[in-house]
Amino acid sequence: RIGMIDGAVDVRNPALRGQNIVYRSFHDKTRNPATSDHGTAIAALLIGKPMRNGWSGLLPGAQLFAASMFEIDRQDQVVGNSGGLLKALDWLAENNVKVVNISVAGADNKMFRNATKFARKKGVILVASVGNWGYKKKPAYPAAYPDVVAVTAISGKRKIYSMANQGKYVDFSAPGVG
């Protein structure tokens, strides 16, 4: 069992059809959920089945618990729902998910900090993007918290993504461009 917190996931995507996905949205019900583009891409990277081009996800036979916490605000912008993030982490922990990818990058936040400590105490390993604000910017959270594994994006040519944050808190790099 692996988990992710991101946007919606389109299980009709060819890479995800027939895969073992348990999906739940934690967006504010008075708002519309965000599009499924990013969430679907991350789900395919994690558990996508082999495609004709030879590409497949890292763990194509795994069960994925996918939680959405992104929504569209009144200005038609995609925003994260911090309450949704906390509820998603709780749901994932309740379902005995031990590794969770979090596609969220923001400022230091006491609620997020406490949520990462909660997850760690529950035995959950959190993996998060270091952010796309540029290498000279401040660290992005939750990746910069000590209880989180921080991952930066690299291209197919193994070059660091030009907009990726950099710093001592970065633990690993992984495909994430294009």
C-alpha positions as semicolon CSV with decimal commas, in nm:
position;residue;x (nm);y (nm);z (nm)
1;R;0,000;0,000;0,000
2;I;0,126;0,340;-0,099
3;G;-0,046;0,675;-0,080
4;M;-0,046;1,014;-0,238
5;I;-0,190;1,355;-0,159
6;D;-0,239;1,562;-0,474
7;G;-0,522;1,661;-0,704
8;A;-0,792;1,439;-0,846
9;V;-0,699;1,114;-1,024
10;D;-0,857;1,008;-1,354
11;V;-0,877;0,630;-1,329
12;R;-0,990;0,618;-1,696
13;N;-0,636;0,712;-1,803
14;P;-0,491;0,417;-2,001
15;A;-0,197;0,381;-1,759
16;L;-0,436;0,353;-1,464
17;R;-0,722;0,144;-1,605
18;G;-0,761;-0,170;-1,398
19;Q;-0,506;-0,063;-1,137
20;N;-0,586;-0,097;-0,767
21;I;-0,675;0,261;-0,668
22;V;-0,878;0,376;-0,369
23;Y;-0,961;0,744;-0,425
24;R;-1,110;1,004;-0,192
25;S;-1,141;1,380;-0,224
26;F;-1,098;1,610;0,074
27;H;-1,171;1,940;-0,103
28;D;-1,421;2,189;0,040
29;K;-1,761;2,074;-0,092
30;T;-1,861;2,438;-0,156
31;R;-1,584;2,457;-0,419
32;N;-1,502;2,254;-0,729
33;P;-1,215;2,006;-0,718
34;A;-0,904;2,094;-0,916
35;T;-0,834;1,923;-1,247
36;S;-0,693;1,573;-1,250
37;D;-0,384;1,643;-1,465
38;H;-0,113;1,644;-1,196
39;G;-0,274;1,383;-0,970
40;T;-0,317;1,145;-1,264
41;A;0,045;1,195;-1,373
42;I;0,177;1,120;-1,024
43;A;-0,050;0,815;-0,990
44;A;0,082;0,687;-1,326
45;L;0,442;0,742;-1,211
46;L;0,368;0,540;-0,899
47;I;0,151;0,250;-1,018
48;G;0,092;0,296;-1,393
49;K;0,075;-0,031;-1,584
50;P;0,324;-0,101;-1,863
51;M;0,246;0,090;-2,181
52;R;0,338;0,022;-2,546
53;N;0,634;0,257;-2,523
54;G;0,783;0,034;-2,251
55;W;0,718;0,287;-1,974
56;S;0,547;0,181;-1,654
57;G;0,506;0,308;-1,302
58;L;0,754;0,233;-1,025
59;L;0,518;-0,011;-0,848
60;P;0,256;-0,121;-1,105
61;G;0,107;-0,395;-0,883
62;A;0,076;-0,185;-0,567
63;Q;-0,248;-0,063;-0,415
64;L;-0,267;0,318;-0,427
65;F;-0,466;0,526;-0,181
66;A;-0,506;0,861;-0,359
67;A;-0,629;1,164;-0,167
68;S;-0,716;1,494;-0,333
69;M;-0,687;1,821;-0,141
70;F;-0,676;2,076;-0,424
71;E;-0,974;2,287;-0,528
72;I;-1,072;2,591;-0,735
73;D;-1,121;2,913;-0,535
74;R;-1,351;3,209;-0,611
75;Q;-1,080;3,368;-0,829
76;D;-1,069;3,049;-1,039
77;Q;-0,724;2,959;-0,901
78;V;-0,609;2,616;-0,787
79;V;-0,549;2,622;-0,412
80;G;-0,469;2,363;-0,150
81;N;-0,707;2,296;0,135
82;S;-0,501;2,263;0,455
83;G;-0,791;2,104;0,642
84;G;-0,819;1,860;0,354
85;L;-0,449;1,780;0,382
86;L;-0,484;1,694;0,751
87;K;-0,793;1,482;0,687
88;A;-0,614;1,307;0,401
89;L;-0,313;1,222;0,621
90;D;-0,546;1,087;0,888
91;W;-0,736;0,877;0,629
92;L;-0,412;0,736;0,490
93;A;-0,280;0,649;0,838
94;E;-0,615;0,482;0,925
95;N;-0,578;0,269;0,612
96;N;-0,231;0,154;0,717
97;V;-0,054;0,331;0,430
98;K;0,316;0,345;0,518
99;V;0,460;0,565;0,239
100;V;0,286;0,881;0,116
101;N;0,389;1,111;-0,169
102;I;0,276;1,470;-0,105
103;S;0,262;1,707;-0,402
104;V;0,240;2,022;-0,193
105;A;0,496;2,301;-0,153
106;G;0,435;2,607;0,058
107;A;0,553;2,822;0,346
108;D;0,632;2,692;0,692
109;N;0,303;2,622;0,866
110;K;0,253;2,505;1,224
111;M;-0,039;2,283;1,120
112;F;0,169;2,112;0,847
113;R;0,464;2,074;1,084
114;N;0,244;1,902;1,343
115;A;0,087;1,683;1,073
116;T;0,430;1,556;0,966
117;K;0,512;1,470;1,328
118;F;0,173;1,293;1,361
119;A;0,240;1,089;1,047
120;R;0,588;0,995;1,162
121;K;0,454;0,877;1,501
122;K;0,204;0,660;1,310
123;G;0,494;0,503;1,118
124;V;0,417;0,682;0,790
125;I;0,707;0,788;0,569
126;L;0,628;1,118;0,396
127;V;0,790;1,209;0,064
128;A;0,739;1,563;-0,073
129;S;0,841;1,784;-0,362
130;V;1,101;2,049;-0,280
131;G;0,904;2,306;-0,479
132;N;0,937;2,490;-0,808
133;W;1,021;2,842;-0,693
134;G;1,378;2,851;-0,823
135;Y;1,702;2,744;-0,664
136;K;1,770;3,064;-0,468
137;K;1,431;3,075;-0,298
138;K;1,346;2,980;0,059
139;P;1,288;2,614;0,142
140;A;0,944;2,475;0,061
141;Y;0,739;2,285;0,317
142;P;0,652;2,014;0,401
143;A;0,967;1,889;0,217
144;A;1,197;2,098;0,439
145;Y;1,066;1,948;0,764
146;P;1,305;1,697;0,920
147;D;1,036;1,423;0,926
148;V;0,989;1,439;0,546
149;V;1,196;1,295;0,259
150;A;1,256;1,585;0,016
151;V;1,272;1,509;-0,358
152;T;1,368;1,739;-0,644
153;A;1,281;1,693;-1,011
154;I;1,525;1,595;-1,283
155;S;1,480;1,572;-1,659
156;G;1,516;1,262;-1,875
157;K;1,879;1,371;-1,927
158;R;1,928;1,368;-1,548
159;K;1,957;1,746;-1,527
160;I;1,805;1,928;-1,229
161;Y;1,483;2,106;-1,324
162;S;1,575;2,474;-1,367
163;M;1,291;2,597;-1,143
164;A;1,341;2,337;-0,867
165;N;1,429;2,457;-0,521
166;Q;1,771;2,353;-0,399
167;G;1,926;2,333;-0,057
168;K;2,060;2,113;0,220
169;Y;1,712;1,972;0,288
170;V;1,696;1,795;-0,053
171;D;1,739;1,420;-0,006
172;F;1,684;1,268;-0,353
173;S;1,612;1,346;-0,717
174;A;1,359;1,170;-0,940
175;P;1,206;1,208;-1,288
176;G;0,968;1,503;-1,284
177;V;1,014;1,713;-1,598
178;G;0,766;1,670;-1,883
